[in-house]
Amino acid sequence: MYNKKMYELGTKPSAIRNLFEYGKIRKSQIGSDNVFDFSLGNPSVPCPEIVNQTLIDLINNTESTKLHGYTSAVGDDGVRCAICDYLNKTYAANVDKNLIYLTVGAAASLTITFNAILNPGDEVVVIAPFFPEYQVFIEKANGKVVVVQSEENTFLPDVLKIKEKITSRTKAVLINYPNNPTGVMIDEVTLKALCNVLKEKEIEYGHPIYLISDEPYRELLYNNKPYLFITNYYNNTVVCYSFSKSLSLPGERIGYVLVNPSCKNAKDVFFTICGAARALGFVCAPALFQYMIPNCLGYTSDLKVYELNRDLLYNNLTNIGYDVVKPDGAFYLFVKALEADANKFCETAKEFELLIVPSDSFGCSGYIRISYCVDTEMIKRSISSFKALYDKYME
Amino acid sequence: MYNKKMYELGTKPSAIRNLFEYGKIRKSQIGSDNVFDFSLGNPSVPCPEIVNQTLIDLINNTESTKLHGYTSAVGDDGVRCAICDYLNKTYAANVDKNLIYLTVGAAASLTITFNAILNPGDEVVVIAPFFPEYQVFIEKANGKVVVVQSEENTFLPDVLKIKEKITSRTKAVLINYPNNPTGVMIDEVTLKALCNVLKEKEIEYGHPIYLISDEPYRELLYNNKPYLFITNYYNNTVVCYSFSKSLSLPGERIGYVLVNPSCKNAKDVFFTICGAARALGFVCAPALFQYMIPNCLGYTSDLKVYELNRDLLYNNLTNIGYDVVKPDGAFYLFVKALEADANKFCETAKEFELLIVPSDSFGCSGYIRISYCVDTEMIKRSISSFKALYDKYME
């Protein structure tokens, strides 16, 4: 009657969301201090003060019909210019303001991009473990998801495996570093190797293979290395960004899509992005939050809290005996489950009031994701539970 | 290579947008006071003061991770509750907060609804003249647009013609009153006749025919009659609303979709809407603007300005000799072109610095749309041009 696929997407909530709902009930039963909820990737640190100051300044000092009126569909020109200048300065990049499209957050950046570049049946290579909505977005855009597992232990992209999976129907490869759910950042050697494979395959098949970089965690990097800005490495790139994580504004839905000026037919790809955004019903990104951007570029929420949380969890879990993937960024820790079935392991963890997400949700088995964008005190209180869980398996 | 249809949508700007761009150039040539730009439906009246006050209060007094954090995908529960209570009180309706889904504006409300209820090839009856994006949205959701012309002169829906066009593939009828581009409001007799036809056809074909009401202009009504709230007249209704016009916030993208509790399988239809919103990349409506809503329900921008503009234009154009459709609402005037080809007529109007939109953009011929959400002084200055244009044709 109505659309069955959409019905299924609406009724089948994600494992992460289920766990979060369970947590709410459990907290009401035994007190919120006694439940250790590591389920959601929801920033726990306030936005930098300059965000709210800028919003108030804008509201107080901008004429209403300008401030709250439609912007161009692509976004306000001054805002796009500021983003462009900031990226070029920060990453020694060469992006063009005319190839930046402001969006209602990273999810919109991705759906717009997929709907723009995919024709029915086109394949998108996705590297597991991956954010589960990728599959939803790609399939809604009539694309086909081709999953390639990351390298064991490092969780870096397995370039040889990716090479094997690229076919004449491959339209894009999607990467996400710092990664959700592993927290891993790609290194330059691996990135270059990946780009070389894609360039080879472009020549072999005679058409562009887009490298789509979903990078909401770009600024959440704790390895003191510069971020590897993807347009500097590969021509046919589309960057999908959101200010949700860097500025702790996930509810406000503000981000952008950027087409590399070196992309083949870059302007036409950009027009196609404009068309897809229009057809999906994104009229423009929220105006007030567009105008907030120029003042806040380069600022972030207090990332030291996340770094502290990471170290606290990483060191304690490693000391207990857990096998933890060394994370460079984002706010996730990826840990080997203590039994083959991560779902069962997470059920057992609930007995110790630990709410953690099985890796099966992310397209790989045998691991758990711990979101450490939480209160540091909760982490401290949770350590004895992680120890008890470990001991139960070691008995 | 990329998606051809999306490319075409991105490169072929609308006639309205073209005219607006022409106006910008023309203003720079001869001065903005000398160009009479009636092209865009962009609110010209500031938002009511309570909107900005509420935003500032929220920013100053709400914890950042709560204020700017993710809400539920459906929207904040308290906000949905406030909207529900307001609608039930204002329209003696019986809507349910659990069937309200907050969206990123009316365009999103529509694309989500079409993607939820349509299966490939399903037909949607659209009443001409109509907002041109309807076709873009329906076709992107794999639906087929079936155009039915309004009654001549009144521009009310032609119920008999609609009846003829309903087939076994008709999934929905889309209405929009007060109407863009005519400004006409449907009357109760016609609405009931339409609903009766749909009920008959539902029985004949054995499946629901959804009545989708796109009503961003609901509050912009100057006839002193109560608004005919659609859920009170027909069970299988979906209401698509936006605060863009009532609160002059078109850039902020905030609205909702509402499923009538009396709709067949209402909960399942709602789940399907949740699924479609998810797949299209709408994570949640902008949080700050969600929280703004409860305080501002029932407020509007100063609509007296629009009413004054309407009267000024309607009376003057009628006096000159133009044949003007009597408008009850929105901020548009629909006027008979003085030659059969409205496109040519609008080109001639440009000679008098009048920027008006030919009705062909809205799926019907021989008329023009005048957007009167403009400065009242500009209207006064434009009257002599309308007179000169008329005289030219009467020579």
Short mmCIF file of C-alpha atoms in Angstrom, two decimals, chain B residues 73-371:
data_model
loop_
_atom_site.label_atom_id
_atom_site.label_comp_id
_atom_site.label_asym_id
_atom_site.label_seq_id
_atom_site.Cartn_x
_atom_site.Cartn_y
_atom_site.Cartn_z
CA ALA B 73 14.23 11.67 14.75
CA VAL B 74 10.51 12.45 15.03
CA GLY B 75 11.27 15.62 16.98
CA ASP B 76 11.28 16.65 20.62
CA ASP B 77 8.38 15.13 22.52
CA GLY B 78 7.39 18.35 24.30
CA VAL B 79 7.38 20.26 21.03
CA ARG B 80 5.18 17.67 19.33
CA CYS B 81 2.86 17.79 22.32
CA ALA B 82 2.58 21.59 22.11
CA ILE B 83 1.83 21.50 18.37
CA CYS B 84 -0.79 18.81 18.93
CA ASP B 85 -2.53 20.74 21.70
CA TYR B 86 -2.46 23.93 19.65
CA LEU B 87 -3.98 22.29 16.57
CA ASN B 88 -6.69 20.53 18.55
CA LYS B 89 -7.64 23.73 20.34
CA THR B 90 -7.45 26.01 17.28
CA TYR B 91 -9.15 23.79 14.71
CA ALA B 92 -11.29 21.58 16.95
CA ALA B 93 -9.20 18.78 15.50
CA ASN B 94 -8.29 15.45 17.00
CA VAL B 95 -4.65 15.03 16.06
CA ASP B 96 -2.20 12.89 18.03
CA LYS B 97 1.27 14.02 19.05
CA ASN B 98 2.59 10.57 18.24
CA LEU B 99 1.65 11.10 14.60
CA ILE B 100 3.55 14.38 14.19
CA TYR B 101 6.99 14.28 12.59
CA LEU B 102 9.03 17.51 12.71
CA THR B 103 10.78 18.31 9.45
CA VAL B 104 13.26 20.64 7.80
CA GLY B 105 10.42 22.71 6.27
CA ALA B 106 7.55 22.13 3.84
CA ALA B 107 9.66 20.83 0.95
CA ALA B 108 11.01 18.13 3.27
CA SER B 109 7.49 17.42 4.54
CA LEU B 110 6.42 16.78 0.97
CA THR B 111 9.40 14.71 -0.18
CA ILE B 112 9.20 12.57 2.95
CA THR B 113 5.47 12.01 2.41
CA PHE B 114 5.83 11.13 -1.28
CA ASN B 115 8.75 8.80 -0.64
CA ALA B 116 6.77 7.15 2.14
CA ILE B 117 3.47 6.52 0.41
CA LEU B 118 4.41 6.07 -3.25
CA ASN B 119 5.44 2.89 -4.95
CA PRO B 120 6.95 3.16 -8.45
CA GLY B 121 4.33 4.23 -10.97
CA ASP B 122 1.76 5.40 -8.42
CA GLU B 123 -0.16 8.46 -9.52
CA VAL B 124 -0.58 11.71 -7.65
CA VAL B 125 -3.31 14.08 -8.79
CA VAL B 126 -2.08 17.67 -8.71
CA ILE B 127 -4.38 20.63 -9.31
CA ALA B 128 -3.07 23.27 -11.73
CA PRO B 129 -1.90 25.93 -11.32
CA PHE B 130 0.54 24.45 -8.77
CA PHE B 131 3.93 25.06 -7.14
CA PRO B 132 6.37 23.71 -9.77
CA GLU B 133 8.52 21.76 -7.32
CA TYR B 134 5.63 19.33 -6.74
CA GLN B 135 6.50 17.65 -10.00
CA VAL B 136 10.18 17.41 -9.08
CA PHE B 137 9.38 15.90 -5.68
CA ILE B 138 6.81 13.39 -6.95
CA GLU B 139 8.96 12.19 -9.84
CA LYS B 140 12.01 11.77 -7.61
CA ALA B 141 9.83 9.54 -5.42
CA ASN B 142 9.07 7.45 -8.54
CA GLY B 143 5.50 8.73 -8.74
CA LYS B 144 3.62 10.03 -11.74
CA VAL B 145 2.05 13.48 -11.77
CA VAL B 146 -1.51 13.67 -13.10
CA VAL B 147 -2.45 17.30 -13.71
CA VAL B 148 -6.05 18.46 -13.42
CA GLN B 149 -6.85 22.08 -14.24
CA SER B 150 -8.78 24.17 -11.70
CA GLU B 151 -12.17 25.60 -12.53
CA GLU B 152 -11.89 28.62 -14.77
CA ASN B 153 -12.33 31.99 -13.10
CA THR B 154 -12.67 30.71 -9.49
CA PHE B 155 -9.53 28.55 -9.56
CA LEU B 156 -11.18 26.15 -7.16
CA PRO B 157 -10.56 22.44 -7.68
CA ASP B 158 -12.73 21.05 -10.45
CA VAL B 159 -14.15 18.08 -8.61
CA LEU B 160 -15.69 16.41 -11.64
CA LYS B 161 -12.47 16.60 -13.59
CA ILE B 162 -10.57 15.20 -10.62
CA LYS B 163 -13.05 12.32 -10.43
CA GLU B 164 -12.39 11.51 -14.09
CA LYS B 165 -8.65 11.38 -13.58
CA ILE B 166 -8.64 9.04 -10.60
CA THR B 167 -7.56 5.53 -11.56
CA SER B 168 -6.63 2.35 -9.74
CA ARG B 169 -3.07 3.73 -9.59
CA THR B 170 -4.07 6.99 -7.87
CA LYS B 171 -2.34 6.98 -4.51
CA ALA B 172 -2.93 10.58 -3.52
CA VAL B 173 -4.47 13.93 -4.34
CA LEU B 174 -2.38 16.96 -3.42
CA ILE B 175 -4.07 20.21 -2.44
CA ASN B 176 -2.63 23.59 -1.44
CA TYR B 177 -4.98 26.23 -0.01
CA PRO B 178 -4.49 29.15 0.39
CA ASN B 179 -2.93 28.50 -2.96
CA ASN B 180 0.38 29.37 -4.54
CA PRO B 181 0.10 30.91 -7.16
CA THR B 182 -3.56 32.02 -7.11
CA GLY B 183 -4.08 33.07 -3.48
CA VAL B 184 -7.45 31.27 -3.58
CA MET B 185 -8.80 29.47 -0.48
CA ILE B 186 -11.00 26.43 -0.95
CA ASP B 187 -14.57 26.76 0.36
CA GLU B 188 -16.29 24.15 2.50
CA VAL B 189 -18.78 23.04 -0.14
CA THR B 190 -16.03 22.31 -2.65
CA LEU B 191 -13.85 20.61 -0.05
CA LYS B 192 -16.70 18.33 1.00
CA ALA B 193 -17.47 17.52 -2.64
CA LEU B 194 -13.83 16.64 -3.22
CA CYS B 195 -13.72 14.44 -0.12
CA ASN B 196 -16.91 12.65 -1.20
CA VAL B 197 -15.42 11.85 -4.57
CA LEU B 198 -12.29 10.48 -2.92
CA LYS B 199 -14.34 8.36 -0.53
CA GLU B 200 -16.32 6.92 -3.46
CA LYS B 201 -13.14 6.15 -5.33
CA GLU B 202 -11.56 4.55 -2.28
CA ILE B 203 -14.51 2.15 -2.14
CA GLU B 204 -14.43 1.57 -5.88
CA TYR B 205 -10.71 0.71 -5.92
CA GLY B 206 -10.50 -0.82 -2.45
CA HIS B 207 -7.50 1.13 -1.19
CA PRO B 208 -6.85 4.48 0.51
CA ILE B 209 -6.44 7.59 -1.60
CA TYR B 210 -4.47 9.99 0.54
CA LEU B 211 -5.42 13.63 0.57
CA ILE B 212 -2.14 15.49 1.10
CA SER B 213 -2.61 19.07 2.21
CA ASP B 214 0.38 21.35 1.68
CA GLU B 215 -0.53 24.28 3.86
CA PRO B 216 2.35 26.68 4.56
CA TYR B 217 -0.05 29.59 3.96
CA ARG B 218 -2.64 28.32 6.47
CA GLU B 219 -2.41 31.43 8.65
CA LEU B 220 -2.19 33.89 5.74
CA LEU B 221 -5.93 34.14 5.26
CA TYR B 222 -7.78 37.45 4.88
CA ASN B 223 -11.39 36.33 4.55
CA ASN B 224 -12.22 36.27 8.27
CA LYS B 225 -13.38 32.69 8.00
CA PRO B 226 -11.98 29.85 10.05
CA TYR B 227 -9.42 27.68 8.30
CA LEU B 228 -10.87 24.39 7.09
CA PHE B 229 -8.59 21.91 8.81
CA ILE B 230 -8.41 18.93 6.54
CA THR B 231 -8.38 16.14 9.13
CA ASN B 232 -11.88 17.21 10.10
CA TYR B 233 -13.16 16.37 6.62
CA TYR B 234 -11.39 13.25 5.40
CA ASN B 235 -9.76 10.34 7.18
CA ASN B 236 -6.80 9.48 4.98
CA THR B 237 -5.09 12.84 5.22
CA VAL B 238 -1.49 13.85 5.61
CA VAL B 239 -0.84 17.50 6.51
CA CYS B 240 2.45 19.09 5.37
CA TYR B 241 3.18 22.29 7.21
CA SER B 242 5.99 24.82 7.54
CA PHE B 243 6.53 27.84 9.78
CA SER B 244 8.29 29.61 6.88
CA LYS B 245 5.44 31.91 5.90
CA SER B 246 3.46 32.33 9.12
CA LEU B 247 6.56 33.27 11.15
CA SER B 248 8.68 34.63 8.25
CA LEU B 249 11.36 31.98 8.77
CA PRO B 250 11.79 30.46 5.31
CA GLY B 251 15.56 30.12 5.66
CA GLU B 252 15.39 28.24 8.95
CA ARG B 253 13.65 25.16 7.56
CA ILE B 254 11.23 24.09 10.25
CA GLY B 255 7.89 22.38 9.73
CA TYR B 256 6.11 19.07 10.23
CA VAL B 257 4.21 16.21 8.69
CA LEU B 258 1.09 15.06 10.48
CA VAL B 259 -0.86 11.86 9.85
CA ASN B 260 -4.55 11.99 10.72
CA PRO B 261 -5.25 9.54 13.57
CA SER B 262 -8.36 8.48 11.60
CA CYS B 263 -6.15 7.51 8.65
CA LYS B 264 -6.25 3.80 7.83
CA ASN B 265 -3.27 2.14 9.54
CA ALA B 266 -2.23 5.58 10.77
CA LYS B 267 0.63 4.25 12.88
CA ASP B 268 2.06 2.27 9.99
CA VAL B 269 1.80 5.25 7.67
CA PHE B 270 3.66 7.25 10.30
CA PHE B 271 6.38 4.59 10.61
CA THR B 272 6.74 4.74 6.84
CA ILE B 273 7.20 8.49 7.06
CA CYS B 274 9.90 7.91 9.69
CA GLY B 275 11.59 5.44 7.35
CA ALA B 276 11.48 7.78 4.36
CA ALA B 277 12.86 10.68 6.38
CA ARG B 278 15.70 8.45 7.55
CA ALA B 279 16.55 7.21 4.05
CA LEU B 280 16.53 10.73 2.60
CA GLY B 281 19.05 11.92 5.22
CA PHE B 282 16.85 14.03 7.49
CA VAL B 283 18.24 13.10 10.88
CA CYS B 284 16.08 15.51 12.86
CA ALA B 285 14.67 19.00 12.37
CA PRO B 286 17.02 21.81 13.55
CA ALA B 287 16.95 21.56 17.35
CA LEU B 288 17.02 25.25 18.33
CA PHE B 289 14.11 25.98 15.99
CA GLN B 290 12.20 22.98 17.29
CA TYR B 291 12.44 24.35 20.83
CA MET B 292 11.36 27.79 19.56
CA ILE B 293 7.98 26.44 18.46
CA PRO B 294 5.96 25.99 21.69
CA ASN B 295 6.42 29.63 22.68
CA CYS B 296 5.47 30.94 19.24
CA LEU B 297 2.43 28.84 18.31
CA GLY B 298 -0.48 31.10 17.44
CA TYR B 299 1.79 34.06 16.65
CA THR B 300 2.32 35.29 13.12
CA SER B 301 4.26 38.01 11.37
CA ASP B 302 2.26 41.21 10.86
CA LEU B 303 -0.19 39.94 8.25
CA LYS B 304 -1.86 43.35 7.97
CA VAL B 305 1.01 44.37 5.70
CA TYR B 306 0.17 41.61 3.27
CA GLU B 307 -3.52 42.42 3.44
CA LEU B 308 -2.78 46.07 2.73
CA ASN B 309 -0.60 45.09 -0.21
CA ARG B 310 -3.25 42.76 -1.54
CA ASP B 311 -5.96 45.41 -1.36
CA LEU B 312 -3.73 48.04 -2.93
CA LEU B 313 -2.82 45.82 -5.87
CA TYR B 314 -6.20 44.19 -6.29
CA ASN B 315 -8.09 47.50 -6.28
CA ASN B 316 -5.67 49.32 -8.52
CA LEU B 317 -5.29 46.52 -11.05
CA THR B 318 -9.03 45.96 -11.18
CA ASN B 319 -9.60 49.69 -11.65
CA ILE B 320 -7.10 49.79 -14.50
CA GLY B 321 -9.05 47.01 -16.17
CA TYR B 322 -7.10 43.84 -15.36
CA ASP B 323 -8.97 40.64 -14.73
CA VAL B 324 -7.75 39.58 -11.27
CA VAL B 325 -8.62 36.37 -9.42
CA LYS B 326 -9.99 37.42 -6.03
CA PRO B 327 -7.45 36.17 -3.50
CA ASP B 328 -8.35 35.13 0.05
CA GLY B 329 -4.90 34.30 1.28
CA ALA B 330 -1.20 33.66 0.80
CA PHE B 331 0.66 36.59 -0.78
CA TYR B 332 0.01 36.05 -4.45
CA LEU B 333 -2.27 37.67 -6.99
CA PHE B 334 -3.21 35.76 -10.14
CA VAL B 335 -4.01 37.99 -13.07
CA LYS B 336 -5.16 37.24 -16.61
CA ALA B 337 -2.42 38.02 -19.12
CA LEU B 338 -3.38 40.52 -21.81
CA GLU B 339 -2.34 38.14 -24.54
CA ALA B 340 -2.73 34.38 -24.84
CA ASP B 341 0.98 33.71 -24.34
CA ALA B 342 1.77 34.66 -20.75
CA ASN B 343 5.50 34.27 -21.38
CA LYS B 344 5.37 36.93 -24.06
CA PHE B 345 3.23 39.12 -21.86
CA CYS B 346 5.78 38.91 -19.04
CA GLU B 347 8.54 39.82 -21.49
CA THR B 348 6.55 42.90 -22.50
CA ALA B 349 6.00 43.71 -18.82
CA LYS B 350 9.78 43.88 -18.42
CA GLU B 351 9.76 46.91 -20.75
CA PHE B 352 7.87 48.64 -17.93
CA GLU B 353 10.29 47.23 -15.34
CA LEU B 354 7.60 44.88 -14.02
CA LEU B 355 8.98 41.46 -13.03
CA ILE B 356 6.08 39.03 -12.92
CA VAL B 357 5.94 35.26 -13.39
CA PRO B 358 4.07 33.60 -16.26
CA SER B 359 1.55 30.96 -15.19
CA ASP B 360 3.13 28.37 -17.47
CA SER B 361 5.62 27.78 -14.65
CA PHE B 362 2.65 26.60 -12.60
CA GLY B 363 1.17 24.25 -15.17
CA CYS B 364 -1.47 26.50 -16.71
CA SER B 365 -1.43 29.11 -19.45
CA GLY B 366 -2.62 32.66 -19.92
CA TYR B 367 -2.05 34.14 -16.45
CA ILE B 368 0.64 35.83 -14.41
CA ARG B 369 1.59 35.57 -10.73
CA ILE B 370 2.33 38.71 -8.74
CA SER B 371 4.00 38.09 -5.37
#
